[in-house]
Amino acid sequence: MKKTFILLLFLPLWAGLLNGQTKADLADCIKIALASPEMEAAFTQEWGEKRPLYLQKPERRDIAPQPIDELMGQLEAEDFSGFQWEVMPATPEAIRQLPVDELSFGVLNLGATYRESWNAMSLNLFVALPQYPRRWLAGSFVLAKEDERWQIVQKSVDIRP
């Protein structure tokens, strides 16, 4: 009885995975958001030359990790091959060990939520830009899957000096 109750308690946490949400879906949504005209213009202006973009994976939690966090933890550089920027998913520990000159170009933090009832994904991207006149860049995106392709249905990109 106890095991059944515990399984029922955690079932909603895994519902997104049961409905076909995959690591490839998450990577596609991140690429679409990063390639939006506002983000592309900001990255081109701020980075200038091509540099790796470090995507921080979530901290590992021992108790009830969210399915989207599990997918984010599985992201690898190969998931972004062929993309216009080199995206390097890395654990917080690996990011802390980066050389200072790599850290100075910013580390992208990502928050993601899968909205099962809408078959949509929400992404919140944040990167601090300490060596540039602008201090940080934040983007919020809602993407929906239409005809087997993810498309942006809402977005907001904010660059704060």
mmCIF file with all atom_site columns, C-alpha atoms in Angstrom:
data_model
loop_
_atom_site.group_PDB
_atom_site.id
_atom_site.type_symbol
_atom_site.label_atom_id
_atom_site.label_alt_id
_atom_site.label_comp_id
_atom_site.label_asym_id
_atom_site.label_entity_id
_atom_site.label_seq_id
_atom_site.pdbx_PDB_ins_code
_atom_site.Cartn_x
_atom_site.Cartn_y
_atom_site.Cartn_z
_atom_site.occupancy
_atom_site.B_iso_or_equiv
_atom_site.pdbx_formal_charge
_atom_site.auth_seq_id
_atom_site.auth_comp_id
_atom_site.auth_asym_id
_atom_site.auth_atom_id
_atom_site.pdbx_PDB_model_num
ATOM 1   C CA . MET A 1 1   ? 0.000  0.000  0.000   1.00 0.00 ? 1   MET A CA 1
ATOM 2   C CA . LYS A 1 2   ? 2.796  2.384  0.933   1.00 0.00 ? 2   LYS A CA 1
ATOM 3   C CA . LYS A 1 3   ? 4.653  1.751  -2.343  1.00 0.00 ? 3   LYS A CA 1
ATOM 4   C CA . THR A 1 4   ? 1.499  2.383  -4.370  1.00 0.00 ? 4   THR A CA 1
ATOM 5   C CA . PHE A 1 5   ? 0.873  5.655  -2.552  1.00 0.00 ? 5   PHE A CA 1
ATOM 6   C CA . ILE A 1 6   ? 4.449  6.811  -3.129  1.00 0.00 ? 6   ILE A CA 1
ATOM 7   C CA . LEU A 1 7   ? 4.258  5.925  -6.826  1.00 0.00 ? 7   LEU A CA 1
ATOM 8   C CA . LEU A 1 8   ? 0.987  7.815  -7.177  1.00 0.00 ? 8   LEU A CA 1
ATOM 9   C CA . LEU A 1 9   ? 2.541  10.792 -5.427  1.00 0.00 ? 9   LEU A CA 1
ATOM 10  C CA . PHE A 1 10  ? 5.416  10.987 -7.917  1.00 0.00 ? 10  PHE A CA 1
ATOM 11  C CA . LEU A 1 11  ? 3.406  10.161 -11.053 1.00 0.00 ? 11  LEU A CA 1
ATOM 12  C CA . PRO A 1 12  ? 2.681  13.820 -11.948 1.00 0.00 ? 12  PRO A CA 1
ATOM 13  C CA . LEU A 1 13  ? 6.408  14.544 -11.843 1.00 0.00 ? 13  LEU A CA 1
ATOM 14  C CA . TRP A 1 14  ? 7.038  12.037 -14.620 1.00 0.00 ? 14  TRP A CA 1
ATOM 15  C CA . ALA A 1 15  ? 3.950  12.869 -16.690 1.00 0.00 ? 15  ALA A CA 1
ATOM 16  C CA . GLY A 1 16  ? 5.898  15.131 -19.068 1.00 0.00 ? 16  GLY A CA 1
ATOM 17  C CA . LEU A 1 17  ? 8.253  12.306 -19.938 1.00 0.00 ? 17  LEU A CA 1
ATOM 18  C CA . LEU A 1 18  ? 5.369  9.939  -20.553 1.00 0.00 ? 18  LEU A CA 1
ATOM 19  C CA . ASN A 1 19  ? 3.877  12.336 -23.108 1.00 0.00 ? 19  ASN A CA 1
ATOM 20  C CA . GLY A 1 20  ? 6.911  12.280 -25.384 1.00 0.00 ? 20  GLY A CA 1
ATOM 21  C CA . GLN A 1 21  ? 8.997  15.107 -23.982 1.00 0.00 ? 21  GLN A CA 1
ATOM 22  C CA . THR A 1 22  ? 12.592 14.200 -24.747 1.00 0.00 ? 22  THR A CA 1
ATOM 23  C CA . LYS A 1 23  ? 16.089 15.561 -24.413 1.00 0.00 ? 23  LYS A CA 1
ATOM 24  C CA . ALA A 1 24  ? 15.944 16.306 -28.165 1.00 0.00 ? 24  ALA A CA 1
ATOM 25  C CA . ASP A 1 25  ? 12.791 18.393 -27.604 1.00 0.00 ? 25  ASP A CA 1
ATOM 26  C CA . LEU A 1 26  ? 14.540 20.375 -24.887 1.00 0.00 ? 26  LEU A CA 1
ATOM 27  C CA . ALA A 1 27  ? 17.660 20.916 -27.027 1.00 0.00 ? 27  ALA A CA 1
ATOM 28  C CA . ASP A 1 28  ? 15.500 21.996 -29.989 1.00 0.00 ? 28  ASP A CA 1
ATOM 29  C CA . CYS A 1 29  ? 13.644 24.514 -27.823 1.00 0.00 ? 29  CYS A CA 1
ATOM 30  C CA . ILE A 1 30  ? 16.899 25.944 -26.458 1.00 0.00 ? 30  ILE A CA 1
ATOM 31  C CA . LYS A 1 31  ? 18.332 26.304 -29.979 1.00 0.00 ? 31  LYS A CA 1
ATOM 32  C CA . ILE A 1 32  ? 15.167 27.997 -31.246 1.00 0.00 ? 32  ILE A CA 1
ATOM 33  C CA . ALA A 1 33  ? 15.198 30.440 -28.318 1.00 0.00 ? 33  ALA A CA 1
ATOM 34  C CA . LEU A 1 34  ? 18.917 31.230 -28.689 1.00 0.00 ? 34  LEU A CA 1
ATOM 35  C CA . ALA A 1 35  ? 18.496 31.759 -32.453 1.00 0.00 ? 35  ALA A CA 1
ATOM 36  C CA . SER A 1 36  ? 15.624 34.230 -32.051 1.00 0.00 ? 36  SER A CA 1
ATOM 37  C CA . PRO A 1 37  ? 16.520 37.566 -33.697 1.00 0.00 ? 37  PRO A CA 1
ATOM 38  C CA . GLU A 1 38  ? 16.747 39.409 -30.350 1.00 0.00 ? 38  GLU A CA 1
ATOM 39  C CA . MET A 1 39  ? 19.033 36.834 -28.743 1.00 0.00 ? 39  MET A CA 1
ATOM 40  C CA . GLU A 1 40  ? 21.132 36.460 -31.877 1.00 0.00 ? 40  GLU A CA 1
ATOM 41  C CA . ALA A 1 41  ? 21.632 40.247 -32.124 1.00 0.00 ? 41  ALA A CA 1
ATOM 42  C CA . ALA A 1 42  ? 22.599 40.474 -28.455 1.00 0.00 ? 42  ALA A CA 1
ATOM 43  C CA . PHE A 1 43  ? 25.043 37.565 -28.646 1.00 0.00 ? 43  PHE A CA 1
ATOM 44  C CA . THR A 1 44  ? 26.618 38.898 -31.835 1.00 0.00 ? 44  THR A CA 1
ATOM 45  C CA . GLN A 1 45  ? 27.027 42.353 -30.321 1.00 0.00 ? 45  GLN A CA 1
ATOM 46  C CA . GLU A 1 46  ? 28.274 41.139 -26.947 1.00 0.00 ? 46  GLU A CA 1
ATOM 47  C CA . TRP A 1 47  ? 30.434 38.198 -27.963 1.00 0.00 ? 47  TRP A CA 1
ATOM 48  C CA . GLY A 1 48  ? 31.623 39.466 -31.337 1.00 0.00 ? 48  GLY A CA 1
ATOM 49  C CA . GLU A 1 49  ? 33.871 36.541 -32.056 1.00 0.00 ? 49  GLU A CA 1
ATOM 50  C CA . LYS A 1 50  ? 32.629 33.012 -31.644 1.00 0.00 ? 50  LYS A CA 1
ATOM 51  C CA . ARG A 1 51  ? 33.195 31.661 -28.146 1.00 0.00 ? 51  ARG A CA 1
ATOM 52  C CA . PRO A 1 52  ? 31.709 28.666 -26.378 1.00 0.00 ? 52  PRO A CA 1
ATOM 53  C CA . LEU A 1 53  ? 28.465 29.329 -24.589 1.00 0.00 ? 53  LEU A CA 1
ATOM 54  C CA . TYR A 1 54  ? 28.459 27.390 -21.318 1.00 0.00 ? 54  TYR A CA 1
ATOM 55  C CA . LEU A 1 55  ? 25.005 26.141 -20.408 1.00 0.00 ? 55  LEU A CA 1
ATOM 56  C CA . GLN A 1 56  ? 24.848 25.393 -16.698 1.00 0.00 ? 56  GLN A CA 1
ATOM 57  C CA . LYS A 1 57  ? 23.145 22.112 -15.878 1.00 0.00 ? 57  LYS A CA 1
ATOM 58  C CA . PRO A 1 58  ? 20.974 22.055 -12.738 1.00 0.00 ? 58  PRO A CA 1
ATOM 59  C CA . GLU A 1 59  ? 22.382 20.949 -9.411  1.00 0.00 ? 59  GLU A CA 1
ATOM 60  C CA . ARG A 1 60  ? 21.641 17.287 -8.740  1.00 0.00 ? 60  ARG A CA 1
ATOM 61  C CA . ARG A 1 61  ? 18.881 16.765 -6.223  1.00 0.00 ? 61  ARG A CA 1
ATOM 62  C CA . ASP A 1 62  ? 18.538 13.573 -4.269  1.00 0.00 ? 62  ASP A CA 1
ATOM 63  C CA . ILE A 1 63  ? 14.827 13.941 -3.589  1.00 0.00 ? 63  ILE A CA 1
ATOM 64  C CA . ALA A 1 64  ? 12.244 13.979 -6.402  1.00 0.00 ? 64  ALA A CA 1
ATOM 65  C CA . PRO A 1 65  ? 14.056 15.710 -9.257  1.00 0.00 ? 65  PRO A CA 1
ATOM 66  C CA . GLN A 1 66  ? 11.715 17.212 -11.831 1.00 0.00 ? 66  GLN A CA 1
ATOM 67  C CA . PRO A 1 67  ? 11.673 15.383 -15.196 1.00 0.00 ? 67  PRO A CA 1
ATOM 68  C CA . ILE A 1 68  ? 12.764 18.555 -17.007 1.00 0.00 ? 68  ILE A CA 1
ATOM 69  C CA . ASP A 1 69  ? 15.766 18.845 -14.657 1.00 0.00 ? 69  ASP A CA 1
ATOM 70  C CA . GLU A 1 70  ? 16.651 15.230 -15.469 1.00 0.00 ? 70  GLU A CA 1
ATOM 71  C CA . LEU A 1 71  ? 16.564 16.083 -19.186 1.00 0.00 ? 71  LEU A CA 1
ATOM 72  C CA . MET A 1 72  ? 18.649 19.229 -18.635 1.00 0.00 ? 72  MET A CA 1
ATOM 73  C CA . GLY A 1 73  ? 21.186 17.126 -16.742 1.00 0.00 ? 73  GLY A CA 1
ATOM 74  C CA . GLN A 1 74  ? 21.475 14.789 -19.746 1.00 0.00 ? 74  GLN A CA 1
ATOM 75  C CA . LEU A 1 75  ? 22.268 17.534 -22.276 1.00 0.00 ? 75  LEU A CA 1
ATOM 76  C CA . GLU A 1 76  ? 25.646 17.200 -23.987 1.00 0.00 ? 76  GLU A CA 1
ATOM 77  C CA . ALA A 1 77  ? 27.556 19.275 -26.547 1.00 0.00 ? 77  ALA A CA 1
ATOM 78  C CA . GLU A 1 78  ? 26.532 16.779 -29.266 1.00 0.00 ? 78  GLU A CA 1
ATOM 79  C CA . ASP A 1 79  ? 22.903 17.825 -28.764 1.00 0.00 ? 79  ASP A CA 1
ATOM 80  C CA . PHE A 1 80  ? 23.880 21.223 -30.183 1.00 0.00 ? 80  PHE A CA 1
ATOM 81  C CA . SER A 1 81  ? 26.114 20.075 -33.050 1.00 0.00 ? 81  SER A CA 1
ATOM 82  C CA . GLY A 1 82  ? 25.614 22.131 -36.192 1.00 0.00 ? 82  GLY A CA 1
ATOM 83  C CA . PHE A 1 83  ? 24.203 25.050 -34.192 1.00 0.00 ? 83  PHE A CA 1
ATOM 84  C CA . GLN A 1 84  ? 25.537 28.543 -34.915 1.00 0.00 ? 84  GLN A CA 1
ATOM 85  C CA . TRP A 1 85  ? 27.177 28.786 -31.473 1.00 0.00 ? 85  TRP A CA 1
ATOM 86  C CA . GLU A 1 86  ? 29.168 26.185 -29.637 1.00 0.00 ? 86  GLU A CA 1
ATOM 87  C CA . VAL A 1 87  ? 26.955 25.294 -26.675 1.00 0.00 ? 87  VAL A CA 1
ATOM 88  C CA . MET A 1 88  ? 28.746 23.418 -23.917 1.00 0.00 ? 88  MET A CA 1
ATOM 89  C CA . PRO A 1 89  ? 26.419 22.019 -21.221 1.00 0.00 ? 89  PRO A CA 1
ATOM 90  C CA . ALA A 1 90  ? 28.381 21.756 -17.982 1.00 0.00 ? 90  ALA A CA 1
ATOM 91  C CA . THR A 1 91  ? 27.736 20.973 -14.338 1.00 0.00 ? 91  THR A CA 1
ATOM 92  C CA . PRO A 1 92  ? 28.032 23.817 -11.814 1.00 0.00 ? 92  PRO A CA 1
ATOM 93  C CA . GLU A 1 93  ? 31.217 22.181 -10.513 1.00 0.00 ? 93  GLU A CA 1
ATOM 94  C CA . ALA A 1 94  ? 32.769 22.078 -14.007 1.00 0.00 ? 94  ALA A CA 1
ATOM 95  C CA . ILE A 1 95  ? 31.816 25.716 -14.565 1.00 0.00 ? 95  ILE A CA 1
ATOM 96  C CA . ARG A 1 96  ? 33.500 26.769 -11.323 1.00 0.00 ? 96  ARG A CA 1
ATOM 97  C CA . GLN A 1 97  ? 36.701 25.188 -12.656 1.00 0.00 ? 97  GLN A CA 1
ATOM 98  C CA . LEU A 1 98  ? 36.688 27.088 -15.973 1.00 0.00 ? 98  LEU A CA 1
ATOM 99  C CA . PRO A 1 99  ? 39.555 29.491 -16.636 1.00 0.00 ? 99  PRO A CA 1
ATOM 100 C CA . VAL A 1 100 ? 38.750 33.070 -15.648 1.00 0.00 ? 100 VAL A CA 1
ATOM 101 C CA . ASP A 1 101 ? 38.852 34.269 -19.270 1.00 0.00 ? 101 ASP A CA 1
ATOM 102 C CA . GLU A 1 102 ? 36.136 31.731 -20.175 1.00 0.00 ? 102 GLU A CA 1
ATOM 103 C CA . LEU A 1 103 ? 33.958 32.706 -17.209 1.00 0.00 ? 103 LEU A CA 1
ATOM 104 C CA . SER A 1 104 ? 34.247 36.377 -18.106 1.00 0.00 ? 104 SER A CA 1
ATOM 105 C CA . PHE A 1 105 ? 32.204 35.809 -21.257 1.00 0.00 ? 105 PHE A CA 1
ATOM 106 C CA . GLY A 1 106 ? 29.223 34.620 -19.289 1.00 0.00 ? 106 GLY A CA 1
ATOM 107 C CA . VAL A 1 107 ? 27.582 31.363 -18.345 1.00 0.00 ? 107 VAL A CA 1
ATOM 108 C CA . LEU A 1 108 ? 24.039 30.759 -19.506 1.00 0.00 ? 108 LEU A CA 1
ATOM 109 C CA . ASN A 1 109 ? 21.627 29.698 -16.761 1.00 0.00 ? 109 ASN A CA 1
ATOM 110 C CA . LEU A 1 110 ? 18.461 27.968 -17.850 1.00 0.00 ? 110 LEU A CA 1
ATOM 111 C CA . GLY A 1 111 ? 15.157 27.341 -16.172 1.00 0.00 ? 111 GLY A CA 1
ATOM 112 C CA . ALA A 1 112 ? 12.666 25.186 -18.017 1.00 0.00 ? 112 ALA A CA 1
ATOM 113 C CA . THR A 1 113 ? 9.148  23.965 -17.392 1.00 0.00 ? 113 THR A CA 1
ATOM 114 C CA . TYR A 1 114 ? 7.069  21.615 -19.479 1.00 0.00 ? 114 TYR A CA 1
ATOM 115 C CA . ARG A 1 115 ? 3.390  22.593 -19.657 1.00 0.00 ? 115 ARG A CA 1
ATOM 116 C CA . GLU A 1 116 ? 1.692  19.301 -20.332 1.00 0.00 ? 116 GLU A CA 1
ATOM 117 C CA . SER A 1 117 ? -1.817 20.698 -20.791 1.00 0.00 ? 117 SER A CA 1
ATOM 118 C CA . TRP A 1 118 ? -0.595 23.020 -23.582 1.00 0.00 ? 118 TRP A CA 1
ATOM 119 C CA . ASN A 1 119 ? 2.073  20.699 -24.991 1.00 0.00 ? 119 ASN A CA 1
ATOM 120 C CA . ALA A 1 120 ? 4.349  23.687 -24.486 1.00 0.00 ? 120 ALA A CA 1
ATOM 121 C CA . MET A 1 121 ? 7.702  24.421 -22.908 1.00 0.00 ? 121 MET A CA 1
ATOM 122 C CA . SER A 1 122 ? 8.690  27.562 -21.015 1.00 0.00 ? 122 SER A CA 1
ATOM 123 C CA . LEU A 1 123 ? 12.345 28.591 -21.019 1.00 0.00 ? 123 LEU A CA 1
ATOM 124 C CA . ASN A 1 124 ? 13.986 31.310 -18.972 1.00 0.00 ? 124 ASN A CA 1
ATOM 125 C CA . LEU A 1 125 ? 17.531 32.116 -20.029 1.00 0.00 ? 125 LEU A CA 1
ATOM 126 C CA . PHE A 1 126 ? 19.859 34.372 -18.085 1.00 0.00 ? 126 PHE A CA 1
ATOM 127 C CA . VAL A 1 127 ? 23.458 35.320 -18.718 1.00 0.00 ? 127 VAL A CA 1
ATOM 128 C CA . ALA A 1 128 ? 25.593 37.894 -16.922 1.00 0.00 ? 128 ALA A CA 1
ATOM 129 C CA . LEU A 1 129 ? 27.975 39.846 -19.116 1.00 0.00 ? 129 LEU A CA 1
ATOM 130 C CA . PRO A 1 130 ? 30.547 41.258 -16.682 1.00 0.00 ? 130 PRO A CA 1
ATOM 131 C CA . GLN A 1 131 ? 33.132 42.565 -19.183 1.00 0.00 ? 131 GLN A CA 1
ATOM 132 C CA . TYR A 1 132 ? 30.731 44.527 -21.336 1.00 0.00 ? 132 TYR A CA 1
ATOM 133 C CA . PRO A 1 133 ? 28.760 47.733 -20.995 1.00 0.00 ? 133 PRO A CA 1
ATOM 134 C CA . ARG A 1 134 ? 25.623 45.648 -20.598 1.00 0.00 ? 134 ARG A CA 1
ATOM 135 C CA . ARG A 1 135 ? 25.413 43.726 -17.383 1.00 0.00 ? 135 ARG A CA 1
ATOM 136 C CA . TRP A 1 136 ? 22.939 40.953 -18.119 1.00 0.00 ? 136 TRP A CA 1
ATOM 137 C CA . LEU A 1 137 ? 20.685 39.452 -20.724 1.00 0.00 ? 137 LEU A CA 1
ATOM 138 C CA . ALA A 1 138 ? 17.456 37.623 -19.916 1.00 0.00 ? 138 ALA A CA 1
ATOM 139 C CA . GLY A 1 139 ? 15.045 35.889 -22.228 1.00 0.00 ? 139 GLY A CA 1
ATOM 140 C CA . SER A 1 140 ? 11.722 34.229 -21.504 1.00 0.00 ? 140 SER A CA 1
ATOM 141 C CA . PHE A 1 141 ? 10.169 32.009 -24.127 1.00 0.00 ? 141 PHE A CA 1
ATOM 142 C CA . VAL A 1 142 ? 7.097  29.848 -24.456 1.00 0.00 ? 142 VAL A CA 1
ATOM 143 C CA . LEU A 1 143 ? 7.327  27.294 -27.237 1.00 0.00 ? 143 LEU A CA 1
ATOM 144 C CA . ALA A 1 144 ? 4.542  25.022 -28.434 1.00 0.00 ? 144 ALA A CA 1
ATOM 145 C CA . LYS A 1 145 ? 4.784  21.925 -30.567 1.00 0.00 ? 145 LYS A CA 1
ATOM 146 C CA . GLU A 1 146 ? 2.756  22.338 -33.745 1.00 0.00 ? 146 GLU A CA 1
ATOM 147 C CA . ASP A 1 147 ? 2.904  19.777 -36.555 1.00 0.00 ? 147 ASP A CA 1
ATOM 148 C CA . GLU A 1 148 ? 5.858  18.021 -34.870 1.00 0.00 ? 148 GLU A CA 1
ATOM 149 C CA . ARG A 1 149 ? 7.898  21.275 -34.782 1.00 0.00 ? 149 ARG A CA 1
ATOM 150 C CA . TRP A 1 150 ? 8.554  23.590 -31.865 1.00 0.00 ? 150 TRP A CA 1
ATOM 151 C CA . GLN A 1 151 ? 7.639  27.238 -32.450 1.00 0.00 ? 151 GLN A CA 1
ATOM 152 C CA . ILE A 1 152 ? 7.894  30.335 -30.277 1.00 0.00 ? 152 ILE A CA 1
ATOM 153 C CA . VAL A 1 153 ? 4.447  31.546 -29.240 1.00 0.00 ? 153 VAL A CA 1
ATOM 154 C CA . GLN A 1 154 ? 5.580  34.145 -26.670 1.00 0.00 ? 154 GLN A CA 1
ATOM 155 C CA . LYS A 1 155 ? 8.904  35.783 -25.971 1.00 0.00 ? 155 LYS A CA 1
ATOM 156 C CA . SER A 1 156 ? 10.483 38.564 -24.027 1.00 0.00 ? 156 SER A CA 1
ATOM 157 C CA . VAL A 1 157 ? 14.168 39.477 -24.253 1.00 0.00 ? 157 VAL A CA 1
ATOM 158 C CA . ASP A 1 158 ? 15.578 42.086 -21.912 1.00 0.00 ? 158 ASP A CA 1
ATOM 159 C CA . ILE A 1 159 ? 19.089 43.516 -21.884 1.00 0.00 ? 159 ILE A CA 1
ATOM 160 C CA . ARG A 1 160 ? 19.905 45.598 -18.828 1.00 0.00 ? 160 ARG A CA 1
ATOM 161 C CA . PRO A 1 161 ? 22.807 47.973 -18.529 1.00 0.00 ? 161 PRO A CA 1
#
